[in-house]
PDB file of C-alpha atoms and ligand atoms in Angstrom:
ATOM      1  CA  GLY A   1     -78.609 -50.764 -93.854  1.00 43.00           C
ATOM      2  CA  THR A   2     -77.699 -54.104 -92.350  1.00 56.00           C
ATOM      3  CA  GLN A   3     -78.257 -56.048 -95.535  1.00 59.00           C
ATOM      4  CA  VAL A   4     -74.922 -57.416 -96.625  1.00 71.00           C
ATOM      5  CA  GLU A   5     -74.351 -58.965 -99.984  1.00 84.00           C
ATOM      6  CA  TRP A   6     -73.686 -62.686 -99.904  1.00 90.00           C
ATOM      7  CA  LYS A   7     -70.094 -63.576-100.712  1.00 93.00           C
ATOM      8  CA  GLU A   8     -69.282 -66.748-102.547  1.00 95.00           C
ATOM      9  CA  PHE A   9     -66.725 -68.846-100.720  1.00 96.00           C
ATOM     10  CA  GLU A  10     -65.277 -72.342-100.536  1.00 97.00           C
ATOM     11  CA  LYS A  11     -65.618 -74.458 -97.404  1.00 96.00           C
ATOM     12  CA  SER A  12     -62.215 -75.954 -98.105  1.00 98.00           C
ATOM     13  CA  LYS A  13     -60.488 -72.587 -97.684  1.00 98.00           C
ATOM     14  CA  VAL A  14     -59.698 -70.187 -94.878  1.00 98.00           C
ATOM     15  CA  TYR A  15     -60.213 -66.483 -95.604  1.00 98.00           C
ATOM     16  CA  MET A  16     -57.804 -63.728 -94.589  1.00 96.00           C
ATOM     17  CA  ALA A  17     -60.802 -61.364 -94.533  1.00 95.00           C
ATOM     18  CA  ASP A  18     -62.259 -63.358 -91.602  1.00 96.00           C
ATOM     19  CA  LEU A  19     -58.984 -63.289 -89.680  1.00 96.00           C
ATOM     20  CA  GLU A  20     -58.471 -59.558 -90.220  1.00 94.00           C
ATOM     21  CA  SER A  21     -62.096 -58.770 -89.421  1.00 93.00           C
ATOM     22  CA  GLY A  22     -61.772 -60.815 -86.243  1.00 95.00           C
ATOM     23  CA  LEU A  23     -58.739 -58.780 -85.170  1.00 94.00           C
ATOM     24  CA  HIS A  24     -60.568 -55.586 -86.041  1.00 91.00           C
ATOM     25  CA  TYR A  25     -63.551 -56.607 -83.908  1.00 92.00           C
ATOM     26  CA  LEU A  26     -61.316 -57.773 -81.071  1.00 93.00           C
ATOM     27  CA  MET A  27     -59.331 -54.523 -80.899  1.00 91.00           C
ATOM     28  CA  ARG A  28     -62.113 -52.062 -81.591  1.00 89.00           C
ATOM     29  CA  VAL A  29     -65.218 -53.653 -80.086  1.00 91.00           C
ATOM     30  CA  GLU A  30     -64.415 -56.396 -77.607  1.00 92.00           C
ATOM     31  CA  LEU A  31     -61.507 -54.619 -75.906  1.00 92.00           C
ATOM     32  CA  ALA A  32     -63.452 -51.352 -75.796  1.00 91.00           C
ATOM     33  CA  THR A  33     -65.651 -52.762 -73.046  1.00 92.00           C
ATOM     34  CA  HIS A  34     -62.597 -52.632 -70.747  1.00 93.00           C
ATOM     35  CA  LYS A  35     -61.849 -48.990 -69.979  1.00 94.00           C
ATOM     36  CA  THR A  36     -58.397 -49.718 -68.576  1.00 95.00           C
ATOM     37  CA  LEU A  37     -56.181 -52.758 -68.718  1.00 94.00           C
ATOM     38  CA  GLU A  38     -54.176 -53.662 -65.641  1.00 93.00           C
ATOM     39  CA  GLY A  39     -52.835 -56.635 -63.734  1.00 92.00           C
ATOM     40  CA  GLU A  40     -53.843 -60.012 -65.147  1.00 93.00           C
ATOM     41  CA  GLU A  41     -55.889 -58.372 -67.913  1.00 94.00           C
ATOM     42  CA  LEU A  42     -52.917 -56.401 -69.146  1.00 94.00           C
ATOM     43  CA  LYS A  43     -50.670 -59.455 -69.029  1.00 94.00           C
ATOM     44  CA  THR A  44     -53.255 -61.505 -70.900  1.00 96.00           C
ATOM     45  CA  PHE A  45     -53.573 -58.860 -73.606  1.00 96.00           C
ATOM     46  CA  LYS A  46     -49.778 -58.519 -73.937  1.00 95.00           C
ATOM     47  CA  ASP A  47     -49.392 -62.269 -74.311  1.00 96.00           C
ATOM     48  CA  PHE A  48     -52.165 -62.358 -76.874  1.00 97.00           C
ATOM     49  CA  VAL A  49     -50.495 -59.605 -78.916  1.00 97.00           C
ATOM     50  CA  THR A  50     -47.140 -61.416 -78.595  1.00 97.00           C
ATOM     51  CA  VAL A  51     -48.472 -64.701 -79.935  1.00 98.00           C
ATOM     52  CA  VAL A  52     -50.413 -63.057 -82.764  1.00 97.00           C
ATOM     53  CA  ALA A  53     -47.575 -60.675 -83.745  1.00 96.00           C
ATOM     54  CA  LYS A  54     -45.145 -63.603 -83.984  1.00 97.00           C
ATOM     55  CA  LEU A  55     -47.404 -66.196 -85.573  1.00 98.00           C
ATOM     56  CA  PHE A  56     -50.076 -64.414 -87.629  1.00 97.00           C
ATOM     57  CA  PRO A  57     -49.495 -65.389 -91.276  1.00 97.00           C
ATOM     58  CA  GLY A  58     -50.944 -62.131 -92.576  1.00 94.00           C
ATOM     59  CA  HIS A  59     -50.086 -59.180 -94.745  1.00 89.00           C
ATOM     60  CA  GLN A  60     -46.828 -57.485 -93.870  1.00 90.00           C
ATOM     61  CA  SER A  61     -48.697 -54.320 -92.884  1.00 87.00           C
ATOM     62  CA  VAL A  62     -50.903 -56.132 -90.365  1.00 90.00           C
ATOM     63  CA  VAL A  63     -47.970 -58.015 -88.841  1.00 92.00           C
ATOM     64  CA  LYS A  64     -46.010 -54.763 -88.625  1.00 91.00           C
ATOM     65  CA  LEU A  65     -48.899 -53.072 -86.839  1.00 91.00           C
ATOM     66  CA  LEU A  66     -49.077 -55.919 -84.322  1.00 93.00           C
ATOM     67  CA  GLU A  67     -45.302 -55.769 -83.776  1.00 93.00           C
ATOM     68  CA  THR A  68     -45.472 -52.018 -83.201  1.00 92.00           C
ATOM     69  CA  LEU A  69     -48.290 -52.497 -80.708  1.00 92.00           C
ATOM     70  CA  LEU A  70     -46.274 -55.195 -78.959  1.00 93.00           C
ATOM     71  CA  GLU A  71     -43.101 -53.045 -78.718  1.00 93.00           C
ATOM     72  CA  TRP A  72     -45.163 -50.235 -77.298  1.00 91.00           C
ATOM     73  CA  LEU A  73     -46.908 -52.476 -74.728  1.00 91.00           C
ATOM     74  CA  VAL A  74     -43.614 -54.028 -73.667  1.00 89.00           C
ATOM     75  CA  SER A  75     -41.741 -50.715 -73.395  1.00 90.00           C
ATOM     76  CA  LEU A  76     -44.415 -48.869 -71.425  1.00 85.00           C
ATOM     77  CA  PRO A  77     -43.535 -48.688 -67.753  1.00 81.00           C
ATOM     78  CA  LEU A  78     -47.216 -48.339 -66.872  1.00 80.00           C
ATOM     79  CA  GLU A  79     -49.125 -50.775 -64.752  1.00 87.00           C
ATOM     80  CA  LYS A  80     -52.397 -49.504 -66.132  1.00 92.00           C
ATOM     81  CA  ILE A  81     -53.120 -48.760 -69.770  1.00 94.00           C
ATOM     82  CA  PRO A  82     -56.279 -46.905 -70.763  1.00 93.00           C
ATOM     83  CA  TYR A  83     -58.047 -48.619 -73.624  1.00 94.00           C
ATOM     84  CA  ASP A  84     -58.196 -45.276 -75.456  1.00 93.00           C
ATOM     85  CA  ALA A  85     -54.393 -45.233 -75.625  1.00 91.00           C
ATOM     86  CA  ILE A  86     -54.374 -48.622 -77.343  1.00 90.00           C
ATOM     87  CA  LEU A  87     -57.026 -47.469 -79.765  1.00 90.00           C
ATOM     88  CA  ASP A  88     -55.096 -44.244 -80.489  1.00 89.00           C
ATOM     89  CA  LEU A  89     -51.965 -46.210 -81.202  1.00 86.00           C
ATOM     90  CA  VAL A  90     -53.738 -48.628 -83.503  1.00 85.00           C
ATOM     91  CA  ASN A  91     -55.432 -45.771 -85.379  1.00 84.00           C
ATOM     92  CA  ASN A  92     -52.471 -43.370 -85.495  1.00 81.00           C
ATOM     93  CA  LYS A  93     -49.906 -45.928 -86.561  1.00 75.00           C
ATOM     94  CA  MET A  94     -52.233 -46.891 -89.319  1.00 72.00           C
ATOM     95  CA  ARG A  95     -52.754 -43.340 -90.469  1.00 73.00           C
ATOM     96  CA  ILE A  96     -49.084 -42.340 -90.338  1.00 70.00           C
ATOM     97  CA  SER A  97     -47.417 -45.314 -91.869  1.00 71.00           C
ATOM     98  CA  GLY A  98     -50.060 -46.995 -93.934  1.00 71.00           C
ATOM     99  CA  LEU A  99     -49.998 -49.976 -91.578  1.00 68.00           C
ATOM    100  CA  TYR A 100     -53.271 -51.577 -92.109  1.00 72.00           C
ATOM    101  CA  LEU A 101     -55.944 -53.381 -90.160  1.00 77.00           C
ATOM    102  CA  SER A 102     -59.270 -53.448 -91.928  1.00 76.00           C
ATOM    103  CA  GLU A 103     -61.580 -50.600 -90.903  1.00 75.00           C
ATOM    104  CA  GLN A 104     -64.667 -52.725 -90.927  1.00 79.00           C
ATOM    105  CA  VAL A 105     -65.825 -56.256 -90.567  1.00 87.00           C
ATOM    106  CA  GLN A 106     -66.223 -58.301 -93.682  1.00 91.00           C
ATOM    107  CA  TRP A 107     -67.117 -61.930 -92.976  1.00 94.00           C
ATOM    108  CA  VAL A 108     -66.591 -64.458 -95.762  1.00 96.00           C
ATOM    109  CA  GLY A 109     -66.132 -68.062 -94.579  1.00 97.00           C
ATOM    110  CA  CYS A 110     -67.660 -66.777 -91.318  1.00 96.00           C
ATOM    111  CA  GLN A 111     -70.637 -64.925 -92.806  1.00 94.00           C
ATOM    112  CA  GLY A 112     -73.993 -65.894 -91.363  1.00 91.00           C
ATOM    113  CA  SER A 113     -77.511 -66.007 -92.709  1.00 86.00           C
ATOM    114  CA  SER A 114     -78.256 -63.067 -90.391  1.00 81.00           C
ATOM    115  CA  VAL A 115     -75.925 -60.434 -88.928  1.00 76.00           C
ATOM    116  CA  ALA A 116     -76.340 -61.829 -85.426  1.00 75.00           C
ATOM    117  CA  LEU A 117     -75.026 -65.267 -86.339  1.00 81.00           C
ATOM    118  CA  ARG A 118     -71.486 -66.587 -86.861  1.00 90.00           C
ATOM    119  CA  GLY A 119     -69.059 -63.728 -87.576  1.00 94.00           C
ATOM    120  CA  TYR A 120     -66.774 -62.964 -84.661  1.00 95.00           C
ATOM    121  CA  PRO A 121     -66.863 -66.231 -82.676  1.00 95.00           C
ATOM    122  CA  CYS A 122     -66.297 -68.142 -85.910  1.00 96.00           C
ATOM    123  CA  SER A 123     -63.309 -65.937 -86.736  1.00 97.00           C
ATOM    124  CA  LEU A 124     -61.843 -66.457 -83.276  1.00 97.00           C
ATOM    125  CA  TRP A 125     -61.940 -70.247 -83.606  1.00 98.00           C
ATOM    126  CA  THR A 126     -60.405 -69.882 -87.052  1.00 98.00           C
ATOM    127  CA  LEU A 127     -57.655 -67.591 -85.770  1.00 98.00           C
ATOM    128  CA  PHE A 128     -56.649 -69.972 -82.982  1.00 98.00           C
ATOM    129  CA  HIS A 129     -56.662 -73.029 -85.266  1.00 98.00           C
ATOM    130  CA  VAL A 130     -54.393 -71.098 -87.658  1.00 98.00           C
ATOM    131  CA  LEU A 131     -52.106 -70.105 -84.774  1.00 98.00           C
ATOM    132  CA  THR A 132     -51.751 -73.687 -83.479  1.00 98.00           C
ATOM    133  CA  VAL A 133     -50.724 -74.778 -86.987  1.00 98.00           C
ATOM    134  CA  GLN A 134     -48.312 -71.863 -87.366  1.00 98.00           C
ATOM    135  CA  ALA A 135     -46.711 -72.714 -84.009  1.00 98.00           C
ATOM    136  CA  ALA A 136     -45.998 -76.208 -85.326  1.00 97.00           C
ATOM    137  CA  ASN A 137     -44.726 -75.030 -88.708  1.00 96.00           C
ATOM    138  CA  ARG A 138     -42.494 -72.243 -87.374  1.00 96.00           C
ATOM    139  CA  PRO A 139     -40.904 -73.611 -84.198  1.00 91.00           C
ATOM    140  CA  ASP A 140     -38.515 -70.642 -83.863  1.00 95.00           C
ATOM    141  CA  ALA A 141     -41.106 -67.905 -84.245  1.00 96.00           C
ATOM    142  CA  LEU A 142     -41.608 -67.505 -80.495  1.00 96.00           C
ATOM    143  CA  ALA A 143     -37.884 -67.226 -79.652  1.00 95.00           C
ATOM    144  CA  ASN A 144     -37.126 -64.599 -76.980  1.00 94.00           C
ATOM    145  CA  THR A 145     -40.768 -64.102 -76.033  1.00 94.00           C
ATOM    146  CA  GLY A 146     -40.870 -66.272 -72.918  1.00 93.00           C
ATOM    147  CA  PHE A 147     -42.935 -68.794 -74.898  1.00 95.00           C
ATOM    148  CA  GLU A 148     -40.053 -70.595 -76.630  1.00 92.00           C
ATOM    149  CA  ASP A 149     -40.254 -74.402 -76.437  1.00 91.00           C
ATOM    150  CA  ASP A 150     -43.710 -74.189 -74.888  1.00 96.00           C
ATOM    151  CA  PRO A 151     -46.133 -76.432 -76.797  1.00 97.00           C
ATOM    152  CA  LEU A 152     -48.960 -74.775 -74.865  1.00 98.00           C
ATOM    153  CA  ALA A 153     -48.094 -71.194 -75.870  1.00 97.00           C
ATOM    154  CA  VAL A 154     -51.075 -70.713 -78.178  1.00 98.00           C
ATOM    155  CA  LEU A 155     -53.621 -72.678 -76.140  1.00 98.00           C
ATOM    156  CA  GLN A 156     -52.781 -71.051 -72.799  1.00 98.00           C
ATOM    157  CA  THR A 157     -52.954 -67.637 -74.439  1.00 98.00           C
ATOM    158  CA  MET A 158     -56.297 -68.510 -75.999  1.00 98.00           C
ATOM    159  CA  ARG A 159     -57.587 -69.877 -72.692  1.00 98.00           C
ATOM    160  CA  ARG A 160     -56.699 -66.676 -70.880  1.00 97.00           C
ATOM    161  CA  TYR A 161     -57.981 -64.417 -73.660  1.00 97.00           C
ATOM    162  CA  ILE A 162     -61.305 -66.254 -73.795  1.00 97.00           C
ATOM    163  CA  GLY A 163     -61.636 -66.268 -70.007  1.00 96.00           C
ATOM    164  CA  THR A 164     -60.802 -62.576 -69.647  1.00 95.00           C
ATOM    165  CA  PHE A 165     -62.170 -60.777 -72.692  1.00 95.00           C
ATOM    166  CA  PHE A 166     -64.494 -62.960 -74.753  1.00 94.00           C
ATOM    167  CA  GLY A 167     -67.960 -61.392 -74.585  1.00 90.00           C
ATOM    168  CA  CYS A 168     -69.691 -64.743 -74.112  1.00 90.00           C
ATOM    169  CA  GLN A 169     -68.990 -65.541 -70.491  1.00 91.00           C
ATOM    170  CA  GLU A 170     -70.665 -68.892 -70.556  1.00 92.00           C
ATOM    171  CA  CYS A 171     -68.342 -69.863 -73.427  1.00 93.00           C
ATOM    172  CA  GLY A 172     -65.393 -68.828 -71.307  1.00 95.00           C
ATOM    173  CA  LYS A 173     -66.614 -70.952 -68.419  1.00 96.00           C
ATOM    174  CA  HIS A 174     -67.061 -74.034 -70.627  1.00 96.00           C
ATOM    175  CA  PHE A 175     -63.698 -73.523 -72.261  1.00 97.00           C
ATOM    176  CA  GLU A 176     -62.004 -73.203 -68.870  1.00 98.00           C
ATOM    177  CA  GLU A 177     -63.592 -76.467 -67.731  1.00 98.00           C
ATOM    178  CA  MET A 178     -62.303 -78.274 -70.813  1.00 98.00           C
ATOM    179  CA  ALA A 179     -58.841 -76.786 -70.315  1.00 98.00           C
ATOM    180  CA  GLN A 180     -58.696 -77.843 -66.668  1.00 98.00           C
ATOM    181  CA  GLU A 181     -59.765 -81.336 -67.584  1.00 98.00           C
ATOM    182  CA  SER A 182     -57.194 -82.133 -70.259  1.00 98.00           C
ATOM    183  CA  LEU A 183     -54.827 -79.347 -71.280  1.00 98.00           C
ATOM    184  CA  ASN A 184     -52.076 -80.954 -69.219  1.00 97.00           C
ATOM    185  CA  GLN A 185     -52.111 -83.918 -71.618  1.00 97.00           C
ATOM    186  CA  VAL A 186     -50.772 -81.704 -74.413  1.00 98.00           C
ATOM    187  CA  LYS A 187     -47.059 -82.445 -74.770  1.00 98.00           C
ATOM    188  CA  SER A 188     -46.225 -81.261 -78.282  1.00 98.00           C
ATOM    189  CA  VAL A 189     -47.247 -78.673 -80.841  1.00 98.00           C
ATOM    190  CA  ASP A 190     -49.033 -81.440 -82.783  1.00 98.00           C
ATOM    191  CA  ASP A 191     -50.962 -82.408 -79.645  1.00 98.00           C
ATOM    192  CA  ALA A 192     -52.001 -78.752 -79.361  1.00 98.00           C
ATOM    193  CA  ILE A 193     -53.426 -78.728 -82.903  1.00 98.00           C
ATOM    194  CA  LEU A 194     -55.420 -81.904 -82.165  1.00 98.00           C
ATOM    195  CA  TRP A 195     -56.547 -80.774 -78.711  1.00 98.00           C
ATOM    196  CA  LEU A 196     -58.161 -77.646 -80.121  1.00 98.00           C
ATOM    197  CA  TRP A 197     -59.828 -79.650 -82.901  1.00 98.00           C
ATOM    198  CA  ARG A 198     -61.220 -82.179 -80.387  1.00 98.00           C
ATOM    199  CA  LYS A 199     -62.519 -79.468 -78.052  1.00 98.00           C
ATOM    200  CA  HIS A 200     -64.075 -77.508 -80.914  1.00 98.00           C
ATOM    201  CA  ASN A 201     -65.959 -80.664 -81.918  1.00 98.00           C
ATOM    202  CA  GLN A 202     -67.057 -81.113 -78.314  1.00 97.00           C
ATOM    203  CA  VAL A 203     -68.498 -77.573 -78.416  1.00 96.00           C
ATOM    204  CA  ASN A 204     -70.148 -78.320 -81.778  1.00 96.00           C
ATOM    205  CA  ALA A 205     -71.779 -81.423 -80.280  1.00 95.00           C
ATOM    206  CA  ARG A 206     -73.049 -79.475 -77.295  1.00 94.00           C
ATOM    207  CA  LEU A 207     -74.491 -76.740 -79.504  1.00 93.00           C
ATOM    208  CA  THR A 208     -76.209 -78.957 -82.061  1.00 89.00           C
ATOM    209  CA  GLY A 209     -79.768 -77.721 -82.385  1.00 82.00           C
ATOM    210  CA  SER A 210     -79.249 -74.799 -80.000  1.00 80.00           C
ATOM    211  CA  MET A 211     -80.277 -71.182 -80.497  1.00 75.00           C
ATOM    212  CA  SER A 212     -76.806 -70.011 -81.488  1.00 75.00           C
ATOM    213  CA  GLN A 213     -76.809 -72.353 -84.471  1.00 82.00           C
ATOM    214  CA  ASP A 214     -77.162 -70.746 -87.887  1.00 88.00           C
ATOM    215  CA  PRO A 215     -79.741 -72.871 -89.755  1.00 88.00           C
ATOM    216  CA  MET A 216     -77.653 -72.483 -92.905  1.00 88.00           C
ATOM    217  CA  PHE A 217     -74.555 -73.763 -91.081  1.00 90.00           C
ATOM    218  CA  PRO A 218     -75.607 -76.692 -88.916  1.00 89.00           C
ATOM    219  CA  LYS A 219     -73.080 -77.830 -86.317  1.00 92.00           C
ATOM    220  CA  THR A 220     -71.220 -80.921 -87.421  1.00 94.00           C
ATOM    221  CA  GLN A 221     -68.409 -83.142 -86.329  1.00 97.00           C
ATOM    222  CA  TRP A 222     -65.754 -81.580 -88.468  1.00 98.00           C
ATOM    223  CA  PRO A 223     -64.099 -82.182 -90.943  1.00 98.00           C
ATOM    224  CA  THR A 224     -67.028 -83.873 -92.652  1.00 97.00           C
ATOM    225  CA  PRO A 225     -66.264 -86.781 -95.016  1.00 97.00           C
ATOM    226  CA  ASP A 226     -66.584 -84.553 -98.094  1.00 97.00           C
ATOM    227  CA  LEU A 227     -63.719 -82.385 -96.790  1.00 98.00           C
ATOM    228  CA  CYS A 228     -61.559 -85.238 -95.539  1.00 98.00           C
ATOM    229  CA  PRO A 229     -62.657 -88.766 -96.475  1.00 98.00           C
ATOM    230  CA  THR A 230     -59.556 -90.408 -94.986  1.00 98.00           C
ATOM    231  CA  CYS A 231     -60.178 -88.779 -91.599  1.00 98.00           C
ATOM    232  CA  HIS A 232     -63.121 -91.130 -91.109  1.00 98.00           C
ATOM    233  CA  GLU A 233     -62.939 -94.864 -90.422  1.00 97.00           C
ATOM    234  CA  GLU A 234     -65.195 -97.570 -89.180  1.00 95.00           C
ATOM    235  CA  GLN A 235     -64.241-100.065 -86.498  1.00 94.00           C
ATOM    236  CA  GLU A 236     -66.707-102.808 -85.679  1.00 95.00           C
ATOM    237  CA  GLY A 237     -69.511-100.756 -87.124  1.00 94.00           C
ATOM    238  CA  LEU A 238     -68.607 -97.607 -85.165  1.00 95.00           C
ATOM    239  CA  HIS A 239     -67.266 -94.350 -86.490  1.00 95.00           C
ATOM    240  CA  VAL A 240     -63.734 -93.528 -85.413  1.00 97.00           C
ATOM    241  CA  TRP A 241     -61.416 -90.699 -86.382  1.00 98.00           C
ATOM    242  CA  ASN A 242     -58.081 -91.441 -87.974  1.00 98.00           C
ATOM    243  CA  GLU A 243     -56.177 -88.849 -85.969  1.00 98.00           C
ATOM    244  CA  GLN A 244     -53.031 -89.023 -88.085  1.00 98.00           C
ATOM    245  CA  MET A 245     -55.139 -88.082 -91.095  1.00 98.00           C
ATOM    246  CA  VAL A 246     -56.987 -85.405 -89.098  1.00 98.00           C
ATOM    247  CA  LEU A 247     -53.667 -83.870 -88.081  1.00 98.00           C
ATOM    248  CA  ALA A 248     -52.425 -83.824 -91.662  1.00 98.00           C
ATOM    249  CA  PHE A 249     -55.718 -82.318 -92.776  1.00 98.00           C
ATOM    250  CA  LEU A 250     -55.650 -79.584 -90.109  1.00 98.00           C
ATOM    251  CA  ARG A 251     -52.072 -78.681 -91.023  1.00 98.00           C
ATOM    252  CA  GLN A 252     -53.125 -78.333 -94.636  1.00 98.00           C
ATOM    253  CA  HIS A 253     -56.481 -76.608 -94.046  1.00 98.00           C
ATOM    254  CA  TYR A 254     -55.218 -74.068 -91.510  1.00 98.00           C
ATOM    255  CA  GLY A 255     -51.774 -73.722 -93.117  1.00 98.00           C
ATOM    256  CA  ALA A 256     -50.640 -70.373 -94.515  1.00 98.00           C
ATOM    257  CA  SER A 257     -50.900 -71.551 -98.125  1.00 98.00           C
ATOM    258  CA  ASN A 258     -54.609 -72.386 -97.759  1.00 98.00           C
ATOM    259  CA  ILE A 259     -55.539 -68.862 -96.628  1.00 98.00           C
ATOM    260  CA  SER A 260     -57.289 -67.059 -99.439  1.00 97.00           C
ATOM    261  CA  PRO A 261     -56.749 -63.307 -99.905  1.00 95.00           C
ATOM    262  CA  LYS A 262     -60.132 -63.020-101.631  1.00 94.00           C
ATOM    263  CA  TYR A 263     -62.250 -60.086-100.321  1.00 91.00           C
ATOM    264  CA  SER A 264     -59.417 -58.958 -98.035  1.00 87.00           C
ATOM    265  CA  SER A 265     -57.674 -55.634 -98.415  1.00 70.00           C
TER     266      SER A 265
HETATM  267  P1  LIG B 301     -67.761 -72.331 -85.520  1.00 66.47           P
HETATM  268  O1  LIG B 301     -67.984 -73.395 -84.506  1.00 66.47           O
HETATM  269  O2  LIG B 301     -67.517 -70.959 -85.035  1.00 66.47           O
HETATM  270  O3  LIG B 301     -66.540 -72.808 -86.434  1.00 66.47           O
HETATM  271  C1  LIG B 301     -65.943 -71.971 -87.398  1.00 66.47           C
HETATM  272  C2  LIG B 301     -65.390 -72.812 -88.523  1.00 66.47           C
HETATM  273  O4  LIG B 301     -64.360 -73.664 -88.021  1.00 66.47           O
HETATM  274  C3  LIG B 301     -66.397 -73.781 -89.140  1.00 66.47           C
HETATM  275  O5  LIG B 301     -67.141 -73.136 -90.137  1.00 66.47           O
HETATM  276  C4  LIG B 301     -65.520 -74.859 -89.710  1.00 66.47           C
HETATM  277  O6  LIG B 301     -64.986 -74.445 -90.962  1.00 66.47           O
HETATM  278  C5  LIG B 301     -64.377 -74.918 -88.720  1.00 66.47           C
HETATM  279  N1  LIG B 301     -64.521 -75.963 -87.712  1.00 66.47           N
HETATM  280  C6  LIG B 301     -65.667 -76.481 -87.185  1.00 66.47           C
HETATM  281  N2  LIG B 301     -65.363 -77.430 -86.271  1.00 66.47           N
HETATM  282  C7  LIG B 301     -64.017 -77.503 -86.216  1.00 66.47           C
HETATM  283  C8  LIG B 301     -63.112 -78.316 -85.462  1.00 66.47           C
HETATM  284  N3  LIG B 301     -63.551 -79.264 -84.604  1.00 66.47           N
HETATM  285  N4  LIG B 301     -61.782 -78.126 -85.651  1.00 66.47           N
HETATM  286  C9  LIG B 301     -61.330 -77.207 -86.520  1.00 66.47           C
HETATM  287  N5  LIG B 301     -62.140 -76.434 -87.258  1.00 66.47           N
HETATM  288  C10 LIG B 301     -63.472 -76.578 -87.118  1.00 66.47           C
HETATM  289  N6  LIG B 301     -71.383 -70.769 -78.175  1.00 66.47           N
HETATM  290  C11 LIG B 301     -72.299 -71.185 -77.287  1.00 66.47           C
HETATM  291  O7  LIG B 301     -73.504 -71.006 -77.530  1.00 66.47           O
HETATM  292  N7  LIG B 301     -71.926 -71.850 -76.133  1.00 66.47           N
HETATM  293  C12 LIG B 301     -70.605 -72.069 -75.827  1.00 66.47           C
HETATM  294  O8  LIG B 301     -70.279 -72.636 -74.782  1.00 66.47           O
HETATM  295  C13 LIG B 301     -69.605 -71.606 -76.743  1.00 66.47           C
HETATM  296  N8  LIG B 301     -68.287 -71.760 -76.461  1.00 66.47           N
HETATM  297  C14 LIG B 301     -67.363 -71.182 -77.306  1.00 66.47           C
HETATM  298  C15 LIG B 301     -66.003 -71.262 -76.974  1.00 66.47           C
HETATM  299  C16 LIG B 301     -65.063 -70.647 -77.767  1.00 66.47           C
HETATM  300  C17 LIG B 301     -63.602 -70.728 -77.383  1.00 66.47           C
HETATM  301  C18 LIG B 301     -65.457 -69.928 -78.941  1.00 66.47           C
HETATM  302  C19 LIG B 301     -64.433 -69.223 -79.806  1.00 66.47           C
HETATM  303  C20 LIG B 301     -66.796 -69.885 -79.288  1.00 66.47           C
HETATM  304  C21 LIG B 301     -67.757 -70.495 -78.485  1.00 66.47           C
HETATM  305  N9  LIG B 301     -69.118 -70.448 -78.800  1.00 66.47           N
HETATM  306  C22 LIG B 301     -70.050 -70.942 -77.927  1.00 66.47           C
HETATM  307  C23 LIG B 301     -69.554 -69.973 -80.144  1.00 66.47           C
HETATM  308  C24 LIG B 301     -69.739 -71.183 -81.068  1.00 66.47           C
HETATM  309  O9  LIG B 301     -68.755 -72.182 -80.833  1.00 66.47           O
HETATM  310  C25 LIG B 301     -69.612 -70.802 -82.549  1.00 66.47           C
HETATM  311  O10 LIG B 301     -68.403 -70.093 -82.754  1.00 66.47           O
HETATM  312  C26 LIG B 301     -70.762 -69.966 -83.063  1.00 66.47           C
HETATM  313  O11 LIG B 301     -71.993 -70.591 -82.751  1.00 66.47           O
HETATM  314  C27 LIG B 301     -70.659 -69.784 -84.602  1.00 66.47           C
HETATM  315  O12 LIG B 301     -70.666 -71.077 -85.198  1.00 66.47           O
HETATM  316  P2  LIG B 301     -70.208 -71.378 -86.663  1.00 66.47           P
HETATM  317  O13 LIG B 301     -71.271 -72.142 -87.356  1.00 66.47           O
HETATM  318  O14 LIG B 301     -69.746 -70.142 -87.325  1.00 66.47           O
HETATM  319  O15 LIG B 301     -68.944 -72.372 -86.541  1.00 66.47           O
END
């Protein structure tokens, strides 16, 4: 049935199960709607796999699988890749070598009060926040990828992934508008972390009270004072963010050591 048991979780943690389930959904469901990848789509997918393979702070077996997929994509002389070939590789590599990407979705911090709510889009936001923090913490990770010294590596990859593959096309359109407006102001990896936080809050504000909101998880301006009291200040009676504190909080919250292995394989 579709009834899933509720999983206890802490709002102050990030869950590996959500990140792995997001990758599972991305590779096996979202990508499956594209029968072949070619041209810009193929380039976008390759860049996405590059950034995730180099920066994903996951289990060795998942990282290894992503690296294998990347080597294969880079070495193939094809201009067109059938989706089935990607799926075969992901499945076969896993079977042969025990490389592992969860076989099913298991939402934890991203679970919703019904199966139609939260889940994948929540995990995608979470993944990209984690990747922006990893890019700042591991400046050499993208060496020899074509992305070295590029503070926009993660955000440009996200922008193109969302615009090309993300099932919600309206989301892609909104995200593209935000990127065109202000992505060129991002000059450092710390700016990139804060840009994504600011834009995510802008989306939260737009969606407050909308249909896509899970009544059990109302949209907020995040992090709320209970999660980060020092992020919030008042100036002349108005709320303002202390962005230095927000940055420190994001680096802690989305940092590798705050990712819980609970419920993950
Ligand atoms: P989400 O917004 O998915 O957030 C997931 C988790 O991230 C939260 O639980 C919280 O822990 C944390 N978080 C919240 N805010 C921030 C922040 N500012 N910075 C860092 N972490 C934060 N839906 C639409 O209906 N219209 C759209 O235009 C739209 N655009 C989208 C664009 C993108 C790029 C993505 C990935 C999703 C978009 N969605 C859109 C989906 C929507 O934003 C939510 O993902 C979805 O409604 C599920 O919401 P949620 O409650 O799980 O929280």
